[in-house]
Coordinates of C-alpha atoms in Angstrom, one line a residue:
M1 CA -5.7 -6.0 17.5
I2 CA -3.9 -9.2 16.9
R3 CA -3.0 -9.8 13.4
K4 CA -3.6 -12.9 11.8
P5 CA -0.2 -14.6 11.0
L6 CA 0.7 -15.3 7.4
S7 CA -0.4 -19.0 6.2
F8 CA 2.4 -21.6 5.3
Q9 CA 1.5 -21.0 1.6
H10 CA 2.0 -16.9 1.5
R11 CA 5.3 -17.5 3.6
L12 CA 6.5 -19.8 1.2
M13 CA 5.8 -17.6 -1.8
L14 CA 7.3 -14.4 0.4
V15 CA 10.5 -16.6 0.9
I16 CA 10.6 -17.3 -3.1
L17 CA 10.2 -13.7 -3.6
L18 CA 13.0 -12.5 -1.0
T19 CA 15.5 -15.1 -1.7
V20 CA 15.4 -15.8 -5.6
L21 CA 13.2 -13.2 -7.3
L22 CA 14.5 -9.9 -5.5
P23 CA 18.1 -10.9 -5.7
S24 CA 17.8 -11.9 -9.3
V25 CA 16.2 -8.1 -10.1
L26 CA 18.7 -6.6 -7.9
I27 CA 21.8 -8.3 -9.7
N28 CA 20.2 -7.2 -13.0
F29 CA 19.9 -3.6 -11.9
L30 CA 23.5 -3.3 -10.6
T31 CA 24.8 -5.2 -13.6
F32 CA 23.3 -2.7 -16.0
S33 CA 24.3 0.0 -13.9
T34 CA 27.7 -0.8 -13.8
I35 CA 27.8 -1.3 -17.5
K36 CA 26.0 2.0 -18.1
T37 CA 28.8 3.6 -16.1
Q38 CA 31.6 2.3 -17.6
M39 CA 29.9 2.9 -21.1
Q40 CA 29.7 6.5 -20.0
K41 CA 33.4 6.4 -19.0
D42 CA 34.2 5.2 -22.5
A43 CA 32.2 7.3 -24.0
I44 CA 33.6 10.4 -22.4
T45 CA 37.0 8.8 -23.7
W46 CA 35.6 8.4 -27.0
L47 CA 34.2 12.0 -27.3
K48 CA 37.2 13.2 -26.1
G49 CA 39.5 11.4 -28.5
I50 CA 37.4 12.7 -31.5
T51 CA 37.4 16.5 -30.2
N52 CA 40.9 16.2 -29.5
N53 CA 41.6 14.7 -33.3
S54 CA 39.5 17.3 -34.6
G55 CA 41.0 20.1 -32.8
R56 CA 44.3 19.0 -33.6
T57 CA 43.6 18.5 -37.3
M58 CA 42.1 22.0 -37.4
D59 CA 44.9 23.9 -35.9
S60 CA 47.5 21.5 -38.2
Y61 CA 45.5 22.6 -41.3
I62 CA 45.1 26.0 -40.5
Q63 CA 48.9 26.4 -39.9
L64 CA 49.4 24.8 -43.3
V65 CA 47.1 27.1 -45.0
T66 CA 48.6 30.3 -43.0
G67 CA 51.9 29.3 -44.2
I68 CA 50.7 28.9 -47.9
T69 CA 49.4 32.7 -47.8
K70 CA 53.0 33.4 -47.2
N71 CA 54.3 32.0 -50.5
P72 CA 53.1 34.7 -53.0
E73 CA 55.8 37.3 -51.3
Y74 CA 58.7 35.3 -52.2
D75 CA 57.8 35.6 -56.2
S76 CA 59.5 38.9 -57.3
T77 CA 57.5 38.6 -60.7
L78 CA 54.2 38.6 -59.0
M79 CA 55.4 41.3 -56.4
S80 CA 56.4 43.5 -59.4
I81 CA 53.1 43.2 -61.0
F82 CA 51.2 44.2 -57.8
E83 CA 53.9 47.1 -57.4
R84 CA 53.2 48.4 -60.7
H85 CA 49.7 48.7 -60.3
R86 CA 49.4 50.0 -56.8
F87 CA 47.7 52.9 -58.0
N88 CA 45.6 51.5 -61.2
K89 CA 42.5 53.1 -61.3
H90 CA 41.5 51.3 -64.5
G91 CA 40.4 48.1 -62.9
L92 CA 41.3 44.6 -64.2
Y93 CA 41.6 46.1 -67.6
G94 CA 44.7 48.0 -66.7
Y95 CA 46.5 44.9 -66.3
P96 CA 48.0 43.3 -69.5
Y97 CA 47.2 39.9 -70.8
D98 CA 50.5 38.4 -69.5
E99 CA 50.4 39.9 -66.2
R100 CA 46.6 38.4 -65.6
V101 CA 48.1 35.3 -67.0
Q102 CA 50.7 35.4 -64.2
I103 CA 48.4 36.4 -61.5
N104 CA 46.0 33.2 -62.4
G105 CA 48.9 31.0 -62.8
W106 CA 49.7 31.3 -58.9
L107 CA 46.1 31.3 -58.3
S108 CA 45.8 27.8 -60.0
M109 CA 49.0 26.9 -58.2
L110 CA 47.4 27.9 -55.0
R111 CA 44.2 26.0 -55.6
E112 CA 45.9 22.9 -56.5
M113 CA 48.2 22.6 -53.5
D114 CA 45.4 20.7 -51.7
D115 CA 41.8 19.3 -52.7
N116 CA 40.3 21.1 -49.3
I117 CA 41.2 24.3 -50.6
Y118 CA 37.9 25.8 -51.7
A119 CA 38.7 29.3 -53.3
V120 CA 42.0 31.6 -53.7
N121 CA 41.4 35.5 -54.1
F122 CA 44.0 38.2 -54.7
V123 CA 42.7 41.8 -54.3
D124 CA 45.0 44.5 -55.1
L125 CA 45.1 48.1 -53.3
N126 CA 42.2 49.4 -55.6
G127 CA 40.0 46.8 -54.9
N128 CA 40.4 44.7 -58.0
R129 CA 40.1 40.9 -57.4
F130 CA 41.3 38.1 -59.1
H131 CA 39.5 34.7 -58.0
L132 CA 39.8 31.1 -58.7
G133 CA 37.5 28.4 -57.3
K134 CA 34.1 28.6 -56.1
D135 CA 33.0 31.9 -55.3
Y136 CA 33.2 32.4 -51.5
V137 CA 33.4 36.0 -50.4
E138 CA 32.5 39.2 -52.4
A139 CA 35.5 41.5 -52.1
N140 CA 34.6 44.3 -49.5
K141 CA 36.4 46.7 -47.0
D142 CA 35.7 44.8 -43.8
W143 CA 37.8 41.8 -44.1
I144 CA 40.4 43.6 -46.0
D145 CA 40.6 46.6 -43.6
R146 CA 40.6 44.0 -40.6
T147 CA 43.3 41.9 -42.3
S148 CA 45.4 45.2 -43.2
E149 CA 45.5 46.1 -39.4
L150 CA 47.7 43.0 -38.9
N151 CA 50.6 44.6 -41.0
G152 CA 51.3 41.4 -42.7
G153 CA 50.2 38.9 -40.1
S154 CA 47.6 36.2 -40.9
L155 CA 43.9 36.1 -39.9
V156 CA 42.0 33.2 -39.2
W157 CA 38.1 33.5 -40.0
P158 CA 35.4 31.5 -38.4
P159 CA 34.0 28.6 -40.4
V160 CA 30.9 29.4 -42.2
K161 CA 28.4 27.0 -43.4
L162 CA 27.3 27.6 -46.9
A163 CA 23.9 27.1 -48.6
D164 CA 25.1 24.0 -50.4
G165 CA 25.8 22.7 -46.9
E166 CA 29.6 22.8 -47.1
T167 CA 31.6 24.3 -44.0
V168 CA 34.4 26.6 -45.1
F169 CA 37.2 28.4 -43.2
S170 CA 39.2 31.1 -44.6
V171 CA 42.6 32.5 -43.7
T172 CA 43.5 36.3 -45.0
R173 CA 46.9 38.1 -45.2
T174 CA 48.2 41.4 -46.5
I175 CA 50.8 40.7 -49.1
I176 CA 54.2 42.8 -48.6
N177 CA 56.6 43.5 -51.0
P178 CA 59.9 42.4 -49.4
N179 CA 62.0 44.7 -51.7
T180 CA 60.0 47.8 -51.2
F181 CA 58.1 47.0 -48.0
H182 CA 55.1 48.2 -49.7
V183 CA 51.6 46.6 -49.2
T184 CA 50.6 45.3 -52.4
A185 CA 47.6 43.0 -52.2
T186 CA 45.7 41.2 -49.9
I187 CA 45.2 37.0 -50.3
Q188 CA 42.3 35.2 -48.9
L189 CA 42.4 31.4 -48.9
A190 CA 39.1 29.5 -48.2
F191 CA 39.4 25.9 -47.3
Q192 CA 37.3 22.9 -46.1
L193 CA 38.0 20.6 -43.2
N194 CA 37.5 17.1 -43.6
F195 CA 37.3 16.2 -40.0
L196 CA 33.8 17.4 -39.9
T197 CA 32.6 14.8 -42.6
Q198 CA 34.6 11.7 -41.9
E199 CA 32.9 8.3 -42.3
D200 CA 34.3 7.1 -38.9
N201 CA 31.9 9.9 -37.2
E202 CA 28.9 9.1 -39.1
N203 CA 26.8 8.4 -35.9
F204 CA 28.6 11.5 -34.0
L205 CA 27.5 13.7 -37.1
Q206 CA 23.9 12.1 -37.1
E207 CA 23.2 12.9 -33.4
G208 CA 26.3 14.6 -31.7
D209 CA 27.4 18.3 -32.5
L210 CA 30.6 20.1 -32.8
L211 CA 31.0 23.7 -31.6
I212 CA 33.4 26.2 -31.9
L213 CA 33.5 29.1 -29.6
D214 CA 35.6 32.2 -29.5
K215 CA 37.4 33.9 -26.6
T216 CA 34.2 34.9 -25.1
D217 CA 32.6 31.3 -25.3
R218 CA 30.3 32.7 -28.1
V219 CA 29.5 30.1 -30.4
I220 CA 31.0 31.0 -33.8
F221 CA 30.4 27.5 -35.6
D222 CA 27.8 25.0 -35.0
L223 CA 27.9 21.7 -37.0
N224 CA 24.0 21.5 -36.7
G225 CA 23.5 25.3 -37.3
K226 CA 21.0 25.7 -34.1
R227 CA 23.5 27.4 -31.6
T228 CA 25.5 29.8 -33.9
G229 CA 25.7 33.2 -32.1
E230 CA 24.6 31.9 -28.7
R231 CA 26.7 31.9 -25.5
M232 CA 27.7 28.6 -24.4
D233 CA 26.0 27.6 -21.1
W234 CA 28.2 25.0 -19.6
N235 CA 26.0 24.4 -16.5
N236 CA 23.1 23.2 -19.0
R237 CA 24.2 20.1 -20.0
E238 CA 20.6 18.9 -21.4
Q239 CA 21.4 15.5 -20.9
Q240 CA 24.6 15.5 -23.2
F241 CA 28.1 14.9 -22.5
H242 CA 30.7 17.4 -23.7
V243 CA 34.4 17.5 -24.0
S244 CA 36.4 20.7 -25.2
Y245 CA 39.8 21.5 -27.0
D246 CA 41.6 24.7 -26.7
S247 CA 43.4 25.7 -29.8
A248 CA 46.5 27.6 -28.9
L249 CA 46.8 28.7 -32.5
T250 CA 43.6 30.4 -33.0
G251 CA 42.3 31.0 -29.5
W252 CA 39.0 29.0 -30.1
K253 CA 37.4 26.4 -28.2
L254 CA 36.4 23.2 -30.2
V255 CA 33.5 21.7 -28.1
G256 CA 32.3 18.0 -29.1
M257 CA 28.7 17.2 -27.6
V258 CA 26.8 13.9 -27.9
P259 CA 23.4 13.4 -26.2
E260 CA 23.2 10.3 -23.6
H261 CA 20.4 8.6 -25.4
L262 CA 22.6 8.1 -28.6
L263 CA 25.2 6.3 -26.3
F264 CA 23.0 4.2 -24.1
Q265 CA 20.3 3.6 -26.8
K266 CA 21.0 -0.1 -27.1
V267 CA 21.6 -0.4 -23.4
D268 CA 18.4 0.9 -22.7
Q269 CA 16.7 -1.3 -25.3
L270 CA 18.3 -4.2 -24.0
R271 CA 17.4 -3.2 -20.2
K272 CA 13.7 -3.0 -21.0
W273 CA 13.9 -6.4 -22.7
I274 CA 15.4 -8.0 -19.8
L275 CA 13.0 -6.0 -17.5
L276 CA 10.0 -7.5 -19.4
A277 CA 11.7 -10.9 -19.1
N278 CA 12.2 -10.4 -15.5
I279 CA 8.8 -9.5 -14.8
V280 CA 7.2 -12.2 -17.0
F281 CA 9.9 -14.7 -15.1
I282 CA 8.6 -13.4 -11.7
L283 CA 4.9 -13.7 -12.7
L284 CA 5.4 -17.3 -14.1
T285 CA 7.5 -18.2 -11.0
M286 CA 5.0 -16.8 -8.7
V287 CA 2.2 -18.7 -10.6
I288 CA 4.2 -22.2 -10.5
V289 CA 5.1 -21.4 -6.7
Y290 CA 1.7 -20.6 -6.0
L291 CA 0.3 -23.8 -7.4
L292 CA 3.1 -25.9 -6.1
S293 CA 2.7 -24.4 -2.7
Y294 CA -1.2 -24.9 -2.9
R295 CA -0.5 -28.4 -3.6
I296 CA 1.7 -28.9 -0.7
T297 CA -0.5 -26.8 1.7
R298 CA -3.9 -27.9 1.1
P299 CA -3.5 -31.3 2.6
L300 CA -1.9 -29.8 5.3
W301 CA -4.7 -27.3 5.9
K302 CA -7.1 -30.0 5.9
L303 CA -5.1 -32.2 8.4
S304 CA -5.0 -29.2 10.7
K305 CA -8.5 -28.3 10.4
I306 CA -9.3 -32.2 11.2
M307 CA -6.7 -32.1 14.5
Q308 CA -8.5 -29.1 15.2
Q309 CA -12.0 -30.7 15.1
A310 CA -10.3 -34.0 17.2
S311 CA -9.3 -31.8 19.9
K312 CA -12.8 -30.5 20.3
T313 CA -14.8 -33.9 19.6
N314 CA -12.3 -36.2 21.8
F315 CA -11.1 -37.6 18.6
I316 CA -14.2 -39.0 17.7
I317 CA -13.6 -38.2 13.8
D318 CA -13.1 -40.1 10.6
T319 CA -9.7 -40.7 9.4
I320 CA -8.4 -38.9 6.5
S321 CA -6.8 -40.4 3.3
F322 CA -4.4 -38.6 0.8
K323 CA -3.4 -40.9 -2.1
R324 CA 0.2 -39.5 -1.7
K325 CA 3.6 -41.5 -1.1
D326 CA 5.4 -38.4 0.1
E327 CA 6.2 -36.7 3.5
I328 CA 2.5 -35.5 3.4
G329 CA 0.9 -38.9 2.8
M330 CA 3.3 -40.3 5.7
I331 CA 2.2 -37.5 8.0
S332 CA -1.7 -38.4 7.3
N333 CA -0.9 -42.2 7.8
S334 CA 0.7 -41.6 11.0
F335 CA -2.2 -39.6 12.2
N336 CA -4.7 -42.0 11.1
L337 CA -2.7 -44.8 13.0
M338 CA -2.4 -42.2 16.2
V339 CA -6.5 -41.7 15.8
R340 CA -7.0 -45.4 15.7
R341 CA -4.7 -45.9 18.7
I342 CA -6.1 -43.1 20.6
H343 CA -9.7 -44.8 20.1
N344 CA -8.2 -48.0 21.6
L345 CA -6.8 -46.5 24.4
I346 CA -10.1 -44.5 25.1
D347 CA -11.9 -47.8 24.9
T348 CA -9.3 -49.4 27.2
V349 CA -9.5 -46.6 29.6
T350 CA -13.2 -46.8 29.4
D351 CA -13.4 -50.3 30.0
T352 CA -10.9 -50.3 32.7
E353 CA -12.6 -47.4 34.7
R354 CA -16.0 -49.5 34.4
R355 CA -14.2 -52.7 35.8
R356 CA -12.9 -50.7 38.5
K357 CA -16.0 -49.2 39.7
K358 CA -18.0 -52.4 39.5
S359 CA -15.1 -54.0 41.6
E360 CA -15.4 -51.2 44.1
I361 CA -19.3 -51.6 44.1
E362 CA -19.0 -55.3 44.6
A363 CA -16.5 -54.8 47.4
L364 CA -18.9 -52.6 48.9
Q365 CA -22.1 -54.7 48.3
S366 CA -19.8 -57.7 50.1
Q367 CA -19.8 -55.2 53.0
I368 CA -23.4 -54.6 53.6
N369 CA -24.4 -58.0 55.2
P370 CA -21.3 -58.0 57.4
H371 CA -22.2 -54.8 58.9
F372 CA -25.4 -56.4 60.3
L373 CA -23.3 -59.5 61.7
Y374 CA -20.6 -57.1 63.1
N375 CA -23.5 -55.5 65.3
T376 CA -24.9 -58.9 66.1
L377 CA -21.4 -60.3 67.1
S378 CA -20.8 -57.4 69.2
A379 CA -24.1 -58.2 71.4
I380 CA -23.1 -62.0 71.4
T381 CA -19.7 -61.2 72.9
M382 CA -21.0 -59.0 75.4
Q383 CA -23.6 -61.9 76.5
A384 CA -20.6 -64.4 76.5
E385 CA -18.7 -62.3 79.0
L386 CA -21.6 -62.0 81.1
D387 CA -22.1 -66.0 81.2
E388 CA -18.2 -66.3 81.8
N389 CA -18.1 -68.3 78.2
Y390 CA -14.5 -66.9 77.0
K391 CA -13.9 -69.1 74.3
I392 CA -17.1 -67.6 72.4
S393 CA -16.1 -64.2 73.6
D394 CA -12.7 -64.5 72.0
M395 CA -14.3 -66.1 68.8
S396 CA -16.8 -63.5 68.5
S397 CA -14.4 -60.7 69.4
L398 CA -12.1 -61.9 66.6
L399 CA -14.6 -62.0 63.8
G400 CA -15.6 -58.5 64.9
K401 CA -12.0 -57.3 64.3
L402 CA -12.4 -59.0 60.7
L403 CA -15.4 -57.3 60.0
R404 CA -14.4 -53.9 61.3
Y405 CA -11.3 -53.9 58.9
S406 CA -13.3 -54.8 55.9
I407 CA -16.2 -52.2 56.5
G408 CA -14.5 -49.7 58.9
S409 CA -12.3 -47.7 56.3
Q410 CA -12.9 -46.6 52.7
E411 CA -9.4 -46.3 52.1
E412 CA -8.4 -48.5 48.9
W413 CA -4.7 -48.8 50.1
V414 CA -3.3 -49.7 53.3
E415 CA 0.0 -50.5 54.9
V416 CA 1.3 -53.9 54.5
R417 CA 1.5 -54.2 58.4
Q418 CA -2.1 -53.6 58.8
E419 CA -3.0 -56.1 55.9
C420 CA -0.9 -58.8 57.9
D421 CA -2.8 -57.8 61.1
Y422 CA -5.9 -58.6 59.6
I423 CA -4.3 -61.9 58.4
R424 CA -3.3 -62.9 61.8
T425 CA -6.9 -62.2 63.1
Y426 CA -8.2 -64.2 60.3
I427 CA -5.8 -67.1 60.9
R428 CA -6.8 -67.3 64.6
I429 CA -10.5 -67.5 63.7
M430 CA -9.7 -70.4 61.2
Q431 CA -7.7 -72.2 63.8
F432 CA -11.0 -72.4 66.0
R433 CA -12.6 -73.9 63.3
F434 CA -9.6 -76.2 61.8
P435 CA -7.4 -77.0 64.7
L436 CA -5.4 -79.3 62.8
I437 CA -4.0 -76.5 60.1
Q438 CA -1.0 -74.7 61.1
F439 CA 0.1 -71.5 59.8
D440 CA 3.3 -69.9 59.1
L441 CA 3.5 -66.2 58.6
Q442 CA 6.6 -64.5 57.8
I443 CA 7.0 -60.7 57.1
D444 CA 10.1 -58.4 56.3
E445 CA 10.2 -55.4 58.5
S446 CA 11.5 -53.2 55.5
V447 CA 8.2 -53.8 53.9
N448 CA 5.9 -52.8 57.0
N449 CA 5.4 -49.1 55.6
W450 CA 4.9 -50.3 52.0
L451 CA 1.1 -49.7 50.8
V452 CA -0.8 -52.6 49.2
I453 CA -4.3 -52.5 48.2
R454 CA -6.9 -53.9 50.9
L455 CA -8.0 -57.6 51.3
L456 CA -5.3 -58.6 49.2
I457 CA -3.9 -61.7 50.8
Q458 CA -7.0 -62.7 52.9
P459 CA -8.8 -64.4 49.8
I460 CA -5.8 -66.3 48.8
V461 CA -5.5 -67.9 52.3
E462 CA -9.0 -68.6 52.3
N463 CA -8.7 -70.3 48.9
A464 CA -5.5 -72.3 50.4
I465 CA -7.7 -73.4 53.3
I466 CA -11.1 -74.4 51.8
H467 CA -9.9 -75.5 48.2
G468 CA -6.5 -76.9 49.3
I469 CA -6.2 -78.5 52.8
V470 CA -9.8 -79.2 54.0
P471 CA -10.5 -81.5 51.0
K472 CA -7.8 -83.5 52.2
G473 CA -9.2 -84.4 55.4
K474 CA -6.0 -84.3 57.7
E475 CA -3.4 -81.6 59.3
G476 CA -1.9 -79.3 56.9
L477 CA 0.2 -76.3 56.7
V478 CA -0.3 -72.8 55.2
N479 CA 2.7 -70.7 54.6
I480 CA 2.6 -67.0 54.1
H481 CA 5.4 -64.7 53.2
V482 CA 5.5 -61.0 52.6
G483 CA 8.9 -59.4 51.5
E484 CA 10.9 -57.3 49.4
K485 CA 12.3 -58.5 45.9
L486 CA 14.9 -56.7 43.8
T487 CA 14.9 -56.8 40.0
E488 CA 17.9 -56.9 37.7
S489 CA 17.6 -53.1 37.3
G490 CA 18.1 -52.4 41.0
D491 CA 14.2 -51.8 41.7
S492 CA 12.5 -52.8 44.7
R493 CA 9.1 -54.6 44.3
L494 CA 6.6 -56.3 47.1
F495 CA 6.5 -59.9 46.8
I496 CA 3.8 -62.2 48.6
S497 CA 3.8 -65.9 48.5
V498 CA 1.0 -68.2 49.7
K499 CA 1.7 -71.9 49.9
D500 CA -0.4 -74.7 51.2
S501 CA 0.2 -78.6 51.7
G502 CA -3.1 -79.6 50.2
V503 CA -4.6 -81.7 47.3
G504 CA -3.1 -79.6 44.7
M505 CA -4.3 -79.7 41.0
D506 CA -2.9 -81.1 37.7
Q507 CA -1.2 -78.9 35.2
Q508 CA -4.1 -78.8 32.9
T509 CA -6.5 -77.3 35.9
V510 CA -3.7 -74.9 36.7
D511 CA -3.6 -73.7 33.0
A512 CA -7.7 -73.3 32.9
T513 CA -7.6 -71.3 36.3
M514 CA -5.0 -69.1 35.1
V515 CA -7.0 -68.1 31.7
K516 CA -10.0 -67.8 33.9
L517 CA -8.4 -65.3 36.1
R518 CA -7.1 -63.3 33.3
E519 CA -10.5 -63.1 31.5
Y520 CA -12.8 -60.5 33.3
E521 CA -15.9 -62.1 34.4
D522 CA -18.9 -60.5 36.1
Q523 CA -19.5 -61.5 39.4
S524 CA -22.6 -62.1 41.5
G525 CA -20.9 -60.9 44.7
G526 CA -18.1 -61.8 47.2
I527 CA -14.4 -60.8 47.0
G528 CA -13.1 -64.3 45.9
L529 CA -9.8 -65.1 44.1
Q530 CA -11.2 -63.6 40.7
N531 CA -11.9 -60.2 42.3
V532 CA -8.5 -60.2 43.7
Y533 CA -7.0 -60.7 40.4
N534 CA -9.2 -58.1 39.0
R535 CA -8.3 -55.4 41.6
I536 CA -4.5 -56.1 41.2
A537 CA -4.7 -55.6 37.4
L538 CA -6.6 -52.5 37.8
S539 CA -4.8 -51.1 40.6
Y540 CA -1.3 -51.8 39.2
E541 CA -2.5 -51.1 35.3
G542 CA -0.6 -54.6 34.3
D543 CA 2.7 -54.0 36.1
F544 CA 2.6 -57.1 38.3
E545 CA 3.0 -60.9 38.2
F546 CA 0.5 -63.3 39.5
T547 CA 1.7 -66.9 39.3
L548 CA 0.2 -70.2 40.2
E549 CA 2.0 -73.6 40.7
S550 CA 0.4 -76.6 41.8
K551 CA 0.9 -80.4 41.9
E552 CA -1.4 -83.2 42.8
G553 CA -1.1 -84.5 46.4
I554 CA 1.7 -82.0 47.0
G555 CA 0.0 -78.6 47.2
T556 CA -0.5 -75.3 45.5
S557 CA 1.4 -71.9 45.4
F558 CA 0.6 -68.3 44.6
Y559 CA 3.3 -65.7 44.0
I560 CA 2.2 -62.3 43.6
E561 CA 5.0 -59.4 42.5
I562 CA 3.9 -56.0 42.6
P563 CA 5.5 -52.6 42.4
R564 CA 6.5 -50.6 45.8
R565 CA 4.1 -48.0 46.9
L566 CA 5.0 -45.7 49.6
R567 CA 2.7 -43.2 51.6
N568 CA 3.9 -39.8 50.0
E569 CA 3.3 -41.2 46.7
N570 CA 0.0 -40.2 44.5
H571 CA -1.6 -43.8 43.8
D572 CA -4.8 -42.5 42.4
R573 CA -5.5 -44.3 39.1

């Protein structure tokens, strides 16, 4: 099945779509992809900066607080107080007032060392607790026992998110009297880390998350409180970026996480608007292209339909009219001009063919009567020879040859040699009738094989005798020349001249005769001068010259110049 090709209008729209619209959309897509990739790199760098800064802040502050917990050991008065009450069974009431003031002074001093310190606790060996600040952890054996296992070392406890929303870290240490090396008490210092609530990280705190993992990758702190106690799954990113910081001080791993949509929210929103603008632009462009292409292709479509109709009706169609001055208007005007010229050519060819047929019919009609005469002359020739009247026999024999040439062949084109033989026969007959007339026939041998239409020269010679010399009433000369003529371009043409020394004509008569010859006239019969001119015009299609020159009392000259024709050429016209 042959597919119908796309129309010019659809091809134009397709070209616009492929060369303008699609590249525009592709460029926008690549631009946003590049921007998104670069933003992703910048986001990871930003997240890594936040995470690393937070991790270093956490380590440095924990290190600072850990150092603060060591300070009480260097106060001998405080150590002596706790040393004396190692076996105190009376609780806080067993401490005199001045000792409690001394202990509370130390708590106040530690509390005021930094605004981020949340609470400070001293717990002696009997479980008596001295506290300053917000209540954070009740005294219990768990944290005290775990701290005592370190023999004076510090223990950093995971952060805890309190009911009021504050996140608190704590550091504990057993206090050892440097003089007696006795464990005298346990200190607990709770503090906050401001890196979790910095205003610079507002967007991060709203959408992102900070996790603290222990050495087993279990979440011990979750800023959002949704993952605490879970094990971190590094393979499930949940469309989030995350960066980790390993703390050498605590062995924890601080993980910063932020969802992709937070980073690309504005870009995605801008991309949606630009995508919508592209869609509107494409639709609007296609509508405009459709309207413009319709305006361009509609006249061309009408013109093509008329052209197809013209080929089917031999250009018998009405001309078209587009009131446009662009290229389409020029094409329609040119087509109208072509149609009119074709109409004129058809009329000319039709008229020419009609004239050719009429001339052929007239030539055939002129041969009907000579056919009867030819048979009669044959009988006269035989009788004259029987009667031994040889002059009559010669005349009738020559006349028979003339009739045989005129009616014996239906070929329109004959060789120059044949036409000239016919002229010689005709001259011999005319010499019997007009013995005072002399004839001079000159033929170039180079043109003997050239072709010419039959009965071309004889009517002109007859016109020279009958209308030129005979009216003069005395002897005369008819000069006939057939030869070759070279043009300026180097082409060879057949040249024929017939001159007589007859009565001649004035210039007015010459002009009137030429006008009459050029105007086609219906003829009642015969193959006279008019018929010769008509047949030359039809056979050579205007490529000829027919000239008449004459002077009164001197004579008349006919000059004919026609193209060269050879036997192997096609002369069907």
